[in-house]
Amino acid sequence: MRKITWAREVRRTATCRPSANAIRCPSTASECRSAPTGEPAYASLRSPPSWDVADRRVYVCENPNLVAIAADHWGSDCAPLVCTDGMPAAAQRCLLSQLATARAQLCYHGDFDWPGVRIGNHVMREHGAQSWRFGAADYEAAVDGAAGLGQTLTGKAARALWDEGLMTAMQRHRLSIAEEALAASLLEDLKPP
């Protein structure tokens, strides 16, 4: 009964949100190659491609705006970037699992707020991602350079599984910082080799 319930939930979720947003994620699927070069594309649950990412770094972000910013800035030269669009739904979880199985080196960044930390915990725990400029030192640097871009940090605190000091730093400064506010530093990692 548990498998049937799970299958119904995946089908329902896949119908509501059937694809994951990505840019330049190497694959052998013709539908991915047919997207305009340098433009974000959607990977569908209905026709999973064969990913060509073994031992390659694939960046994972929380917010679709960062994918758009990266596409505008680097175009077809952008490093592979996948968006969870908040807490990963079925399509995003499947894509991240496929990439991890294909031996991609997943690197996650999200909003410096409690939901962002929870999403980071999920992506790192479930898909073996590592932190991408998403630790206590990165937060401290973001606070120093925030210049009014942050907002008051609210909600229930969450411990970051990858960095014990992140929760303490966030509680001390009580400032949430959106991922897009850090686009300049994140774009440095997405630039062409």
mmCIF file of C-alpha atoms in Angstrom:
data_model
loop_
_atom_site.group_PDB
_atom_site.id
_atom_site.type_symbol
_atom_site.label_atom_id
_atom_site.label_comp_id
_atom_site.label_asym_id
_atom_site.label_seq_id
_atom_site.Cartn_x
_atom_site.Cartn_y
_atom_site.Cartn_z
ATOM 1 C CA MET A 1 0.000 0.000 0.000
ATOM 2 C CA ARG A 2 2.874 2.385 0.806
ATOM 3 C CA LYS A 3 4.329 2.010 -2.751
ATOM 4 C CA ILE A 4 0.938 2.723 -4.338
ATOM 5 C CA THR A 5 0.496 5.859 -2.233
ATOM 6 C CA TRP A 6 4.009 7.041 -3.148
ATOM 7 C CA ALA A 7 3.409 6.332 -6.853
ATOM 8 C CA ARG A 8 0.162 8.316 -6.790
ATOM 9 C CA GLU A 9 1.934 11.230 -5.097
ATOM 10 C CA VAL A 10 4.787 11.235 -7.630
ATOM 11 C CA ARG A 11 2.304 11.085 -10.513
ATOM 12 C CA ARG A 12 0.247 13.943 -9.039
ATOM 13 C CA THR A 13 3.341 16.051 -8.348
ATOM 14 C CA ALA A 14 4.833 15.293 -11.757
ATOM 15 C CA THR A 15 1.604 16.433 -13.380
ATOM 16 C CA CYS A 16 1.625 19.691 -11.425
ATOM 17 C CA ARG A 17 5.337 20.410 -11.756
ATOM 18 C CA PRO A 18 6.735 17.974 -14.332
ATOM 19 C CA SER A 19 10.115 19.469 -15.051
ATOM 20 C CA ALA A 20 13.268 20.923 -13.553
ATOM 21 C CA ASN A 21 14.944 24.137 -14.696
ATOM 22 C CA ALA A 22 18.604 23.834 -15.749
ATOM 23 C CA ILE A 23 21.222 25.445 -17.943
ATOM 24 C CA ARG A 24 23.995 23.575 -19.795
ATOM 25 C CA CYS A 25 23.551 20.221 -18.056
ATOM 26 C CA PRO A 26 25.369 17.862 -20.450
ATOM 27 C CA SER A 27 23.204 15.028 -21.722
ATOM 28 C CA THR A 28 22.718 12.771 -24.690
ATOM 29 C CA ALA A 29 19.001 13.596 -24.997
ATOM 30 C CA SER A 30 18.008 15.345 -28.188
ATOM 31 C CA GLU A 31 15.355 17.410 -26.374
ATOM 32 C CA CYS A 32 18.064 18.977 -24.175
ATOM 33 C CA ARG A 33 20.339 19.621 -27.148
ATOM 34 C CA SER A 34 17.480 21.227 -29.064
ATOM 35 C CA ALA A 35 17.154 24.076 -26.535
ATOM 36 C CA PRO A 36 18.759 27.307 -27.741
ATOM 37 C CA THR A 37 22.416 27.399 -26.723
ATOM 38 C CA GLY A 38 22.890 29.143 -23.383
ATOM 39 C CA GLU A 39 19.187 29.262 -22.598
ATOM 40 C CA PRO A 40 17.679 27.594 -19.537
ATOM 41 C CA ALA A 41 15.915 24.355 -20.440
ATOM 42 C CA TYR A 42 13.572 21.999 -18.648
ATOM 43 C CA ALA A 43 14.359 18.365 -17.960
ATOM 44 C CA SER A 44 11.170 16.310 -17.908
ATOM 45 C CA LEU A 45 10.283 13.262 -15.820
ATOM 46 C CA ARG A 46 8.576 11.813 -18.883
ATOM 47 C CA SER A 47 11.746 11.379 -20.933
ATOM 48 C CA PRO A 48 14.850 11.239 -18.717
ATOM 49 C CA PRO A 49 18.077 11.724 -20.660
ATOM 50 C CA SER A 50 21.403 10.017 -20.165
ATOM 51 C CA TRP A 51 23.552 12.544 -18.297
ATOM 52 C CA ASP A 52 27.155 13.094 -19.360
ATOM 53 C CA VAL A 53 28.380 14.547 -16.051
ATOM 54 C CA ALA A 54 30.763 11.959 -14.558
ATOM 55 C CA ASP A 55 33.260 13.723 -12.289
ATOM 56 C CA ARG A 56 32.020 17.136 -13.448
ATOM 57 C CA ARG A 57 30.870 19.871 -11.124
ATOM 58 C CA VAL A 58 27.151 20.665 -11.461
ATOM 59 C CA TYR A 59 25.978 23.686 -9.492
ATOM 60 C CA VAL A 60 22.577 23.596 -7.800
ATOM 61 C CA CYS A 61 20.729 26.744 -6.754
ATOM 62 C CA GLU A 62 17.455 27.377 -4.949
ATOM 63 C CA ASN A 63 16.050 30.230 -7.029
ATOM 64 C CA PRO A 64 15.173 30.329 -10.744
ATOM 65 C CA ASN A 65 16.220 33.981 -10.909
ATOM 66 C CA LEU A 66 19.827 32.876 -10.480
ATOM 67 C CA VAL A 67 19.500 30.597 -13.532
ATOM 68 C CA ALA A 68 18.189 33.552 -15.545
ATOM 69 C CA ILE A 69 20.987 35.805 -14.295
ATOM 70 C CA ALA A 70 23.598 33.159 -15.168
ATOM 71 C CA ALA A 71 22.102 32.646 -18.637
ATOM 72 C CA ASP A 72 22.098 36.397 -19.269
ATOM 73 C CA HIS A 73 25.662 36.770 -18.028
ATOM 74 C CA TRP A 74 27.453 33.678 -19.381
ATOM 75 C CA GLY A 75 25.070 32.263 -22.010
ATOM 76 C CA SER A 76 26.349 29.058 -23.586
ATOM 77 C CA ASP A 77 29.627 29.311 -21.629
ATOM 78 C CA CYS A 78 27.892 28.970 -18.250
ATOM 79 C CA ALA A 79 28.894 26.017 -16.073
ATOM 80 C CA PRO A 80 26.124 23.408 -15.588
ATOM 81 C CA LEU A 81 23.478 24.834 -13.226
ATOM 82 C CA VAL A 82 20.290 23.210 -11.906
ATOM 83 C CA CYS A 83 17.539 24.963 -9.941
ATOM 84 C CA THR A 84 15.501 23.334 -7.153
ATOM 85 C CA ASP A 85 12.942 26.178 -7.221
ATOM 86 C CA GLY A 86 12.573 26.002 -3.444
ATOM 87 C CA MET A 87 12.263 22.625 -1.736
ATOM 88 C CA PRO A 88 12.770 20.102 -4.562
ATOM 89 C CA ALA A 89 9.543 18.566 -5.873
ATOM 90 C CA ALA A 90 9.403 15.208 -7.700
ATOM 91 C CA ALA A 91 11.026 16.445 -10.926
ATOM 92 C CA GLN A 92 13.867 18.191 -9.133
ATOM 93 C CA ARG A 93 14.467 15.220 -6.799
ATOM 94 C CA CYS A 94 14.550 12.840 -9.788
ATOM 95 C CA LEU A 95 16.941 15.106 -11.699
ATOM 96 C CA LEU A 96 19.290 15.452 -8.712
ATOM 97 C CA SER A 97 19.199 11.685 -8.136
ATOM 98 C CA GLN A 98 19.953 11.037 -11.811
ATOM 99 C CA LEU A 99 22.863 13.478 -11.747
ATOM 100 C CA ALA A 100 24.248 11.963 -8.526
ATOM 101 C CA THR A 101 23.926 8.462 -9.992
ATOM 102 C CA ALA A 102 25.781 9.697 -13.090
ATOM 103 C CA ARG A 103 28.600 10.748 -10.711
ATOM 104 C CA ALA A 104 28.155 14.513 -10.959
ATOM 105 C CA GLN A 105 29.785 16.570 -8.219
ATOM 106 C CA LEU A 106 26.729 18.485 -6.991
ATOM 107 C CA CYS A 107 27.403 21.846 -5.296
ATOM 108 C CA TYR A 108 24.445 23.557 -3.553
ATOM 109 C CA HIS A 109 23.726 27.199 -2.705
ATOM 110 C CA GLY A 110 20.469 28.683 -1.435
ATOM 111 C CA ASP A 111 19.023 31.639 0.404
ATOM 112 C CA PHE A 112 20.675 32.432 3.728
ATOM 113 C CA ASP A 113 17.429 31.948 5.650
ATOM 114 C CA TRP A 114 15.992 29.021 7.622
ATOM 115 C CA PRO A 115 14.074 27.501 4.696
ATOM 116 C CA GLY A 116 17.269 27.790 2.591
ATOM 117 C CA VAL A 117 19.207 25.884 5.252
ATOM 118 C CA ARG A 118 16.512 23.179 5.376
ATOM 119 C CA ILE A 119 16.605 22.837 1.592
ATOM 120 C CA GLY A 120 20.411 22.654 1.774
ATOM 121 C CA ASN A 121 20.151 19.900 4.399
ATOM 122 C CA HIS A 122 17.817 17.946 2.119
ATOM 123 C CA VAL A 123 19.896 18.346 -1.051
ATOM 124 C CA MET A 124 23.148 17.493 0.694
ATOM 125 C CA ARG A 125 21.744 14.570 2.675
ATOM 126 C CA GLU A 126 19.632 13.003 -0.077
ATOM 127 C CA HIS A 127 21.803 13.718 -3.119
ATOM 128 C CA GLY A 128 25.330 13.936 -1.741
ATOM 129 C CA ALA A 129 25.817 17.595 -2.653
ATOM 130 C CA GLN A 130 28.511 19.727 -1.088
ATOM 131 C CA SER A 131 28.240 23.346 -0.027
ATOM 132 C CA TRP A 132 28.735 26.004 -2.693
ATOM 133 C CA ARG A 133 29.637 29.273 -0.949
ATOM 134 C CA PHE A 134 27.022 28.341 1.660
ATOM 135 C CA GLY A 135 28.878 28.154 4.975
ATOM 136 C CA ALA A 136 29.358 30.385 8.015
ATOM 137 C CA ALA A 137 32.314 32.250 6.484
ATOM 138 C CA ASP A 138 30.287 32.852 3.298
ATOM 139 C CA TYR A 139 27.366 34.149 5.355
ATOM 140 C CA GLU A 140 29.650 36.487 7.332
ATOM 141 C CA ALA A 141 31.072 37.849 4.050
ATOM 142 C CA ALA A 142 27.543 38.284 2.679
ATOM 143 C CA VAL A 143 26.468 40.199 5.813
ATOM 144 C CA ASP A 144 29.511 42.468 5.495
ATOM 145 C CA GLY A 145 28.663 43.210 1.862
ATOM 146 C CA ALA A 146 24.855 43.207 2.211
ATOM 147 C CA ALA A 147 24.493 47.010 2.213
ATOM 148 C CA GLY A 148 20.751 46.942 2.865
ATOM 149 C CA LEU A 149 20.043 43.895 0.678
ATOM 150 C CA GLY A 150 19.144 41.626 3.595
ATOM 151 C CA GLN A 151 15.957 41.368 5.618
ATOM 152 C CA THR A 152 15.265 40.442 9.219
ATOM 153 C CA LEU A 153 15.751 36.715 9.746
ATOM 154 C CA THR A 154 12.539 35.144 11.045
ATOM 155 C CA GLY A 155 11.208 31.662 11.689
ATOM 156 C CA LYS A 156 12.501 28.596 13.471
ATOM 157 C CA ALA A 157 16.263 28.119 13.366
ATOM 158 C CA ALA A 158 17.737 25.149 11.489
ATOM 159 C CA ARG A 159 21.152 23.588 11.999
ATOM 160 C CA ALA A 160 23.180 23.259 8.789
ATOM 161 C CA LEU A 161 24.398 19.663 8.506
ATOM 162 C CA TRP A 162 27.482 20.771 6.552
ATOM 163 C CA ASP A 163 28.626 23.677 8.776
ATOM 164 C CA GLU A 164 28.031 23.804 12.523
ATOM 165 C CA GLY A 165 28.842 27.527 12.648
ATOM 166 C CA LEU A 166 26.241 28.681 10.118
ATOM 167 C CA MET A 167 23.254 28.566 12.475
ATOM 168 C CA THR A 168 25.182 30.461 15.169
ATOM 169 C CA ALA A 169 26.285 33.155 12.712
ATOM 170 C CA MET A 170 22.752 33.560 11.359
ATOM 171 C CA GLN A 171 21.303 33.797 14.870
ATOM 172 C CA ARG A 172 23.935 36.380 15.830
ATOM 173 C CA HIS A 173 23.319 38.677 12.833
ATOM 174 C CA ARG A 174 19.584 37.906 12.420
ATOM 175 C CA LEU A 175 19.760 38.798 8.737
ATOM 176 C CA SER A 176 18.422 36.744 5.835
ATOM 177 C CA ILE A 177 20.084 37.243 2.464
ATOM 178 C CA ALA A 178 18.475 36.153 -0.791
ATOM 179 C CA GLU A 179 20.565 34.064 -3.157
ATOM 180 C CA GLU A 180 20.118 36.594 -5.963
ATOM 181 C CA ALA A 181 21.778 39.287 -3.826
ATOM 182 C CA LEU A 182 24.965 37.188 -4.018
ATOM 183 C CA ALA A 183 24.810 36.646 -7.778
ATOM 184 C CA ALA A 184 28.099 38.450 -8.450
ATOM 185 C CA SER A 185 30.144 36.010 -6.363
ATOM 186 C CA LEU A 186 28.192 32.959 -7.555
ATOM 187 C CA LEU A 187 28.682 33.996 -11.196
ATOM 188 C CA GLU A 188 32.448 33.801 -10.652
ATOM 189 C CA ASP A 189 32.117 30.046 -10.110
ATOM 190 C CA LEU A 190 29.872 29.670 -13.163
ATOM 191 C CA LYS A 191 32.246 31.402 -15.573
ATOM 192 C CA PRO A 192 33.857 29.488 -18.400
ATOM 193 C CA PRO A 193 37.214 27.797 -17.699
#
